[in-house]
mmCIF file of C-alpha atoms and ligand atoms in Angstrom:
data_model
loop_
_atom_site.group_PDB
_atom_site.id
_atom_site.type_symbol
_atom_site.label_atom_id
_atom_site.label_comp_id
_atom_site.label_asym_id
_atom_site.label_seq_id
_atom_site.Cartn_x
_atom_site.Cartn_y
_atom_site.Cartn_z
ATOM 1 C CA MET A 7 11.143 6.382 16.548
ATOM 2 C CA ASP A 8 9.118 4.646 14.072
ATOM 3 C CA LEU A 9 5.610 5.031 14.255
ATOM 4 C CA LYS A 10 5.353 1.408 13.533
ATOM 5 C CA ASN A 11 7.433 0.189 16.647
ATOM 6 C CA GLN A 12 5.433 2.068 18.863
ATOM 7 C CA ILE A 13 2.137 -0.143 18.417
ATOM 8 C CA ASN A 14 1.352 -2.461 21.261
ATOM 9 C CA LYS A 15 0.254 -5.631 19.383
ATOM 10 C CA ASP A 16 -1.329 -6.869 22.531
ATOM 11 C CA LYS A 17 -3.773 -3.790 22.651
ATOM 12 C CA LEU A 18 -4.705 -3.472 18.934
ATOM 13 C CA PRO A 19 -8.366 -2.428 18.212
ATOM 14 C CA GLN A 20 -10.456 -5.378 16.803
ATOM 15 C CA HIS A 21 -12.280 -3.079 14.520
ATOM 16 C CA ILE A 22 -11.388 0.209 13.073
ATOM 17 C CA ALA A 23 -14.338 2.236 11.530
ATOM 18 C CA ILE A 24 -13.309 5.521 9.379
ATOM 19 C CA ILE A 25 -15.332 8.201 7.992
ATOM 20 C CA MET A 26 -13.335 9.489 5.047
ATOM 21 C CA ASP A 27 -14.199 13.083 4.822
ATOM 22 C CA GLY A 28 -12.571 15.877 3.080
ATOM 23 C CA ASN A 29 -12.190 14.907 -0.655
ATOM 24 C CA GLY A 30 -14.227 17.847 -2.003
ATOM 25 C CA ARG A 31 -12.387 20.404 0.220
ATOM 26 C CA TRP A 32 -9.177 18.816 -0.791
ATOM 27 C CA ALA A 33 -9.991 19.322 -4.251
ATOM 28 C CA LYS A 34 -10.926 22.590 -4.113
ATOM 29 C CA LYS A 35 -7.930 23.771 -2.254
ATOM 30 C CA GLN A 36 -5.765 22.439 -5.278
ATOM 31 C CA GLY A 37 -8.168 24.119 -7.834
ATOM 32 C CA LEU A 38 -9.485 21.096 -8.856
ATOM 33 C CA ILE A 39 -13.048 19.695 -9.395
ATOM 34 C CA ARG A 40 -14.687 17.578 -6.505
ATOM 35 C CA THR A 41 -14.288 14.064 -8.262
ATOM 36 C CA LYS A 42 -10.368 14.526 -8.265
ATOM 37 C CA GLY A 43 -10.574 14.631 -4.631
ATOM 38 C CA HIS A 44 -12.432 11.282 -4.495
ATOM 39 C CA GLU A 45 -9.842 9.943 -7.167
ATOM 40 C CA GLN A 46 -7.015 10.764 -4.884
ATOM 41 C CA GLY A 47 -8.724 9.437 -1.907
ATOM 42 C CA GLU A 48 -8.604 6.157 -3.388
ATOM 43 C CA ASN A 49 -4.991 5.981 -2.685
ATOM 44 C CA SER A 50 -5.549 6.954 0.932
ATOM 45 C CA VAL A 51 -8.312 3.941 0.968
ATOM 46 C CA ARG A 52 -5.304 1.663 -0.451
ATOM 47 C CA GLU A 53 -2.425 2.913 1.824
ATOM 48 C CA THR A 54 -5.038 2.460 5.202
ATOM 49 C CA VAL A 55 -5.976 -1.158 4.134
ATOM 50 C CA GLU A 56 -1.914 -1.808 3.539
ATOM 51 C CA ILE A 57 -1.090 -0.589 7.279
ATOM 52 C CA CYS A 58 -3.993 -2.076 8.890
ATOM 53 C CA ARG A 59 -3.232 -5.557 7.651
ATOM 54 C CA GLU A 60 0.372 -4.702 8.336
ATOM 55 C CA ILE A 61 0.022 -4.496 12.031
ATOM 56 C CA GLY A 62 -2.743 -6.838 12.292
ATOM 57 C CA ILE A 63 -5.822 -5.315 12.621
ATOM 58 C CA LYS A 64 -8.660 -7.886 11.887
ATOM 59 C CA ASN A 65 -11.602 -5.324 11.065
ATOM 60 C CA LEU A 66 -11.656 -2.224 8.881
ATOM 61 C CA THR A 67 -14.940 -0.601 8.018
ATOM 62 C CA LEU A 68 -14.936 2.647 5.612
ATOM 63 C CA PHE A 69 -17.864 4.806 5.058
ATOM 64 C CA ALA A 70 -17.760 5.116 1.065
ATOM 65 C CA PHE A 71 -21.354 6.163 0.327
ATOM 66 C CA SER A 72 -23.776 7.177 2.731
ATOM 67 C CA THR A 73 -27.682 6.836 1.887
ATOM 68 C CA GLU A 74 -27.732 10.710 1.791
ATOM 69 C CA ASN A 75 -24.996 10.754 -0.840
ATOM 70 C CA TRP A 76 -27.404 9.675 -3.563
ATOM 71 C CA ASN A 77 -28.607 13.325 -3.375
ATOM 72 C CA ARG A 78 -25.473 14.595 -4.690
ATOM 73 C CA PRO A 79 -25.075 15.858 -8.412
ATOM 74 C CA LYS A 80 -25.319 12.984 -10.773
ATOM 75 C CA TYR A 81 -21.912 13.269 -12.082
ATOM 76 C CA GLU A 82 -20.346 12.899 -8.674
ATOM 77 C CA VAL A 83 -22.297 9.915 -7.983
ATOM 78 C CA ASN A 84 -21.391 8.282 -11.206
ATOM 79 C CA THR A 85 -17.937 9.166 -10.823
ATOM 80 C CA LEU A 86 -17.953 7.391 -7.187
ATOM 81 C CA MET A 87 -19.723 4.543 -8.283
ATOM 82 C CA ARG A 88 -17.280 4.220 -11.226
ATOM 83 C CA LEU A 89 -14.163 4.580 -9.029
ATOM 84 C CA LEU A 90 -15.808 1.999 -6.913
ATOM 85 C CA VAL A 91 -15.753 -0.728 -9.735
ATOM 86 C CA LYS A 92 -12.322 0.420 -10.971
ATOM 87 C CA SER A 93 -11.013 0.060 -7.558
ATOM 88 C CA LEU A 94 -12.461 -3.189 -7.098
ATOM 89 C CA LYS A 95 -11.322 -4.624 -10.163
ATOM 90 C CA LYS A 96 -7.658 -3.565 -9.354
ATOM 91 C CA GLU A 97 -7.599 -4.606 -6.026
ATOM 92 C CA ILE A 98 -8.869 -8.072 -6.117
ATOM 93 C CA GLU A 99 -5.311 -9.522 -6.841
ATOM 94 C CA SER A 100 -4.222 -7.953 -3.714
ATOM 95 C CA PHE A 101 -6.976 -9.058 -1.637
ATOM 96 C CA GLN A 102 -6.168 -12.779 -2.489
ATOM 97 C CA LYS A 103 -2.669 -12.285 -2.107
ATOM 98 C CA ASN A 104 -3.116 -10.573 1.281
ATOM 99 C CA ASP A 105 -5.928 -12.934 2.592
ATOM 100 C CA ILE A 106 -8.448 -10.289 3.172
ATOM 101 C CA ARG A 107 -12.090 -10.574 2.893
ATOM 102 C CA LEU A 108 -14.217 -8.157 1.234
ATOM 103 C CA ASN A 109 -17.782 -7.348 2.710
ATOM 104 C CA ALA A 110 -20.272 -4.621 1.854
ATOM 105 C CA ILE A 111 -22.845 -2.976 4.336
ATOM 106 C CA GLY A 112 -25.880 -1.021 3.346
ATOM 107 C CA ASN A 113 -28.731 -0.999 1.108
ATOM 108 C CA LEU A 114 -26.878 -2.644 -1.722
ATOM 109 C CA ASP A 115 -30.284 -2.914 -3.952
ATOM 110 C CA LEU A 116 -30.207 0.653 -4.765
ATOM 111 C CA LEU A 117 -26.369 0.537 -6.677
ATOM 112 C CA PRO A 118 -26.345 0.509 -10.340
ATOM 113 C CA GLU A 119 -26.140 -3.029 -11.863
ATOM 114 C CA LYS A 120 -22.545 -2.861 -12.809
ATOM 115 C CA PRO A 121 -20.894 -1.840 -9.506
ATOM 116 C CA LYS A 122 -23.333 -3.955 -7.869
ATOM 117 C CA LYS A 123 -22.307 -7.179 -9.535
ATOM 118 C CA GLU A 124 -18.670 -6.410 -9.243
ATOM 119 C CA LEU A 125 -18.879 -5.891 -5.785
ATOM 120 C CA LEU A 126 -20.963 -9.173 -5.258
ATOM 121 C CA GLU A 127 -18.413 -11.203 -7.419
ATOM 122 C CA ALA A 128 -15.453 -9.788 -5.533
ATOM 123 C CA ILE A 129 -17.093 -10.432 -2.120
ATOM 124 C CA LYS A 130 -17.773 -14.124 -3.038
ATOM 125 C CA ASP A 131 -14.283 -14.520 -4.601
ATOM 126 C CA THR A 132 -12.876 -13.428 -1.239
ATOM 127 C CA LYS A 133 -15.568 -15.035 1.073
ATOM 128 C CA ASP A 134 -12.831 -17.616 2.565
ATOM 129 C CA ASN A 135 -10.029 -15.049 3.218
ATOM 130 C CA LYS A 136 -8.924 -14.786 6.932
ATOM 131 C CA HIS A 137 -6.386 -12.336 7.645
ATOM 132 C CA MET A 138 -8.368 -9.155 7.573
ATOM 133 C CA THR A 139 -12.203 -8.026 6.970
ATOM 134 C CA LEU A 140 -12.458 -5.033 4.913
ATOM 135 C CA THR A 141 -16.134 -3.796 4.935
ATOM 136 C CA VAL A 142 -16.982 -1.026 2.664
ATOM 137 C CA ALA A 143 -20.422 1.005 3.796
ATOM 138 C CA LEU A 144 -22.310 1.898 0.477
ATOM 139 C CA SER A 145 -25.667 3.263 0.251
ATOM 140 C CA TYR A 146 -25.252 3.148 4.178
ATOM 141 C CA GLY A 147 -27.378 4.587 6.705
ATOM 142 C CA SER A 148 -27.318 3.275 10.171
ATOM 143 C CA ARG A 149 -30.913 4.443 11.314
ATOM 144 C CA GLU A 150 -32.243 2.348 8.104
ATOM 145 C CA GLU A 151 -29.942 -0.647 8.982
ATOM 146 C CA ILE A 152 -31.648 -0.294 12.471
ATOM 147 C CA VAL A 153 -35.171 0.122 10.901
ATOM 148 C CA SER A 154 -34.634 -3.155 8.639
ATOM 149 C CA ALA A 155 -33.065 -5.048 11.675
ATOM 150 C CA VAL A 156 -36.360 -4.441 13.665
ATOM 151 C CA ARG A 157 -38.415 -5.667 10.512
ATOM 152 C CA LYS A 158 -36.694 -8.646 10.598
ATOM 153 C CA ILE A 159 -37.076 -9.206 14.006
ATOM 154 C CA VAL A 160 -41.175 -8.720 13.923
ATOM 155 C CA GLU A 161 -41.611 -10.861 10.948
ATOM 156 C CA LYS A 162 -39.798 -13.552 13.137
ATOM 157 C CA THR A 163 -41.818 -13.068 15.892
ATOM 158 C CA THR A 164 -44.986 -12.847 13.926
ATOM 159 C CA SER A 165 -44.090 -16.161 12.567
ATOM 160 C CA GLY A 166 -43.546 -17.708 15.712
ATOM 161 C CA GLU A 167 -39.922 -18.227 14.956
ATOM 162 C CA LEU A 168 -38.755 -15.867 17.874
ATOM 163 C CA ASN A 169 -40.354 -14.975 21.282
ATOM 164 C CA GLY A 170 -40.712 -11.460 21.654
ATOM 165 C CA SER A 171 -39.754 -11.370 25.426
ATOM 166 C CA LYS A 172 -36.698 -13.000 24.657
ATOM 167 C CA ILE A 173 -35.269 -10.118 22.405
ATOM 168 C CA THR A 174 -32.124 -9.089 23.899
ATOM 169 C CA GLU A 175 -29.276 -6.714 22.620
ATOM 170 C CA GLN A 176 -27.610 -9.916 21.059
ATOM 171 C CA THR A 177 -30.659 -10.476 18.991
ATOM 172 C CA ILE A 178 -30.445 -6.821 17.638
ATOM 173 C CA ASP A 179 -26.668 -7.450 17.063
ATOM 174 C CA GLU A 180 -27.549 -10.720 14.862
ATOM 175 C CA HIS A 181 -30.033 -8.705 12.566
ATOM 176 C CA LEU A 182 -27.926 -5.907 11.710
ATOM 177 C CA TYR A 183 -25.521 -5.518 8.519
ATOM 178 C CA THR A 184 -22.691 -6.051 10.694
ATOM 179 C CA SER A 185 -23.739 -9.281 12.486
ATOM 180 C CA ASP A 186 -20.576 -11.269 11.531
ATOM 181 C CA ILE A 187 -18.237 -8.628 12.694
ATOM 182 C CA PRO A 188 -17.488 -7.353 16.317
ATOM 183 C CA ASP A 189 -18.165 -3.823 17.657
ATOM 184 C CA VAL A 190 -16.259 -0.738 16.747
ATOM 185 C CA ASP A 191 -13.323 -0.224 19.341
ATOM 186 C CA LEU A 192 -11.783 3.024 17.379
ATOM 187 C CA LEU A 193 -13.875 5.373 15.105
ATOM 188 C CA ILE A 194 -11.785 7.966 12.924
ATOM 189 C CA ARG A 195 -13.118 10.767 11.138
ATOM 190 C CA THR A 196 -11.048 12.924 9.046
ATOM 191 C CA SER A 197 -11.032 16.533 8.037
ATOM 192 C CA GLY A 198 -12.099 18.381 11.215
ATOM 193 C CA GLU A 199 -15.650 17.735 11.305
ATOM 194 C CA GLU A 200 -16.676 16.042 14.764
ATOM 195 C CA ARG A 201 -20.088 14.143 13.837
ATOM 196 C CA ILE A 202 -21.011 10.595 13.317
ATOM 197 C CA SER A 203 -23.224 11.060 10.277
ATOM 198 C CA ASN A 204 -25.646 8.284 10.766
ATOM 199 C CA PHE A 205 -22.712 5.824 10.735
ATOM 200 C CA LEU A 206 -22.880 2.629 12.784
ATOM 201 C CA LEU A 207 -24.798 4.140 15.789
ATOM 202 C CA TRP A 208 -25.275 0.927 17.385
ATOM 203 C CA GLN A 209 -22.025 -0.321 16.739
ATOM 204 C CA ILE A 210 -19.810 2.382 18.278
ATOM 205 C CA ALA A 211 -21.574 2.320 21.754
ATOM 206 C CA TYR A 212 -18.313 1.736 23.412
ATOM 207 C CA ALA A 213 -15.996 3.203 20.482
ATOM 208 C CA GLU A 214 -13.017 5.553 21.048
ATOM 209 C CA LEU A 215 -13.712 8.543 18.760
ATOM 210 C CA TYR A 216 -10.652 10.242 17.059
ATOM 211 C CA PHE A 217 -11.073 13.211 15.219
ATOM 212 C CA THR A 218 -7.993 14.519 12.732
ATOM 213 C CA GLU A 219 -7.897 17.976 10.769
ATOM 214 C CA VAL A 220 -6.144 15.830 7.933
ATOM 215 C CA LEU A 221 -8.561 15.598 4.925
ATOM 216 C CA TRP A 222 -8.957 12.269 3.605
ATOM 217 C CA PRO A 223 -6.866 12.716 0.470
ATOM 218 C CA ASP A 224 -3.693 13.563 2.738
ATOM 219 C CA PHE A 225 -4.375 10.635 5.063
ATOM 220 C CA THR A 226 -1.134 8.080 5.277
ATOM 221 C CA LYS A 227 -0.011 5.168 6.992
ATOM 222 C CA GLU A 228 1.388 7.515 9.760
ATOM 223 C CA ASP A 229 -1.807 9.219 10.476
ATOM 224 C CA LEU A 230 -3.469 5.614 10.939
ATOM 225 C CA LEU A 231 -0.585 4.610 13.040
ATOM 226 C CA LYS A 232 -0.894 8.181 14.940
ATOM 227 C CA ALA A 233 -4.521 7.299 15.739
ATOM 228 C CA VAL A 234 -3.949 3.715 16.951
ATOM 229 C CA ILE A 235 -1.341 4.930 19.423
ATOM 230 C CA ASN A 236 -3.565 7.392 20.815
ATOM 231 C CA TYR A 237 -6.532 5.019 21.131
ATOM 232 C CA GLN A 238 -3.707 2.671 23.132
ATOM 233 C CA ASN A 239 -2.641 5.350 25.183
ATOM 234 C CA ARG A 240 -6.428 5.746 26.633
ATOM 235 C CA GLU A 241 -8.194 4.007 29.347
ATOM 236 C CA ARG A 242 -11.343 2.315 28.157
ATOM 237 C CA ARG A 243 -13.667 1.807 31.145
ATOM 238 C CA PHE A 244 -16.926 0.373 29.610
ATOM 239 C CA GLY A 245 -18.618 2.288 32.555
ATOM 240 C CA LYS A 246 -16.634 0.780 35.472
ATOM 241 C CA THR A 247 -14.057 2.964 37.613
ATOM 242 C CA SER A 248 -10.632 3.287 36.739
ATOM 243 C CA GLU A 249 -9.861 1.126 39.904
ATOM 244 C CA GLN A 250 -11.858 -1.495 38.682
ATOM 245 C CA ILE A 251 -10.196 -1.635 35.529
ATOM 246 C CA ASN A 252 -6.480 -1.524 36.690
HETATM 247 C C1 FPP B 14 -16.192 12.135 1.756
HETATM 248 O O1 FPP B 14 -15.777 13.472 1.017
HETATM 249 C C2 FPP B 14 -15.804 11.245 0.984
HETATM 250 C C3 FPP B 14 -16.928 10.630 0.193
HETATM 251 C C4 FPP B 14 -18.448 10.914 0.338
HETATM 252 C C5 FPP B 14 -16.501 9.398 -0.873
HETATM 253 C C6 FPP B 14 -15.401 8.345 -0.246
HETATM 254 C C7 FPP B 14 -15.089 7.592 -1.492
HETATM 255 C C8 FPP B 14 -13.438 7.430 -1.809
HETATM 256 C C9 FPP B 14 -12.570 7.878 -0.723
HETATM 257 C C10 FPP B 14 -13.348 6.579 -2.914
HETATM 258 C C11 FPP B 14 -13.023 5.370 -3.036
HETATM 259 C C12 FPP B 14 -13.545 4.279 -2.043
HETATM 260 C C13 FPP B 14 -13.481 3.089 -2.162
HETATM 261 C C14 FPP B 14 -13.960 2.464 -0.795
HETATM 262 C C15 FPP B 14 -12.613 2.253 -3.424
HETATM 263 P P1 FPP B 14 -16.847 14.696 0.804
HETATM 264 O O2 FPP B 14 -16.773 14.594 -0.643
HETATM 265 O O3 FPP B 14 -17.857 14.463 1.823
HETATM 266 O O4 FPP B 14 -15.626 15.970 0.998
HETATM 267 P P2 FPP B 14 -16.230 17.694 1.501
HETATM 268 O O5 FPP B 14 -16.791 17.252 2.950
HETATM 269 O O6 FPP B 14 -14.742 18.300 1.864
HETATM 270 O O7 FPP B 14 -16.898 17.844 0.562
#
């Protein structure tokens, strides 16, 4: 049966986050240089955005570049930045047509001038789109995000804008880069690695984790559908008992 028909529209994850891993290994397997894997990975990004939009996922977050990735060889970092600019330019029309809002999380100040400018422009141009929010995590590290939230909160308590004893989980939520998107329901990591790698640590508190051996450049619409179907067959208890849930 068509995998899409197996999706239960009433039980869709509100937010899917993906650690797109395995580009380098994919390239090596083909006898190519690592950056070819990133270029191929761009197609999987497009396929994934399309299928998520099609089945009605409201929030999709992609881990495109971590704070640690700045330490990769300069050539690879430059290629990733170039790819980002190129794909933003290429996709903006389809974001508008498909009512997709582009969003970014991470320390964007570290991005080189050109990618940063293109990115901020694309974010501005799509800000009123409502069907889906596509968030790219760029120069992103979750601990850094939490530190930055703590700093903002401390500033507010020092200035008297916020009462320290009134700090709740919601206060933390509101000061993270993800303040305007819901918590992650389904976290996918490709390439067989089973790690979180400093991605959305706070936001995945109750997420279902899905690991697949598929390398990111080989990841297709069917693979995304399989992950969603797998998620829908799980029982999410949020700390309660099975009887309480049913
Ligand atoms: C991890 O594979 C992947 C990345 C560090 C970059 C992901 C970027 C893209 C897919 C490019 C397009 C992105 C956008 C948002 C347009 P790896 O290099 O760590 O692979 P390895 O573990 O096999 O070496």
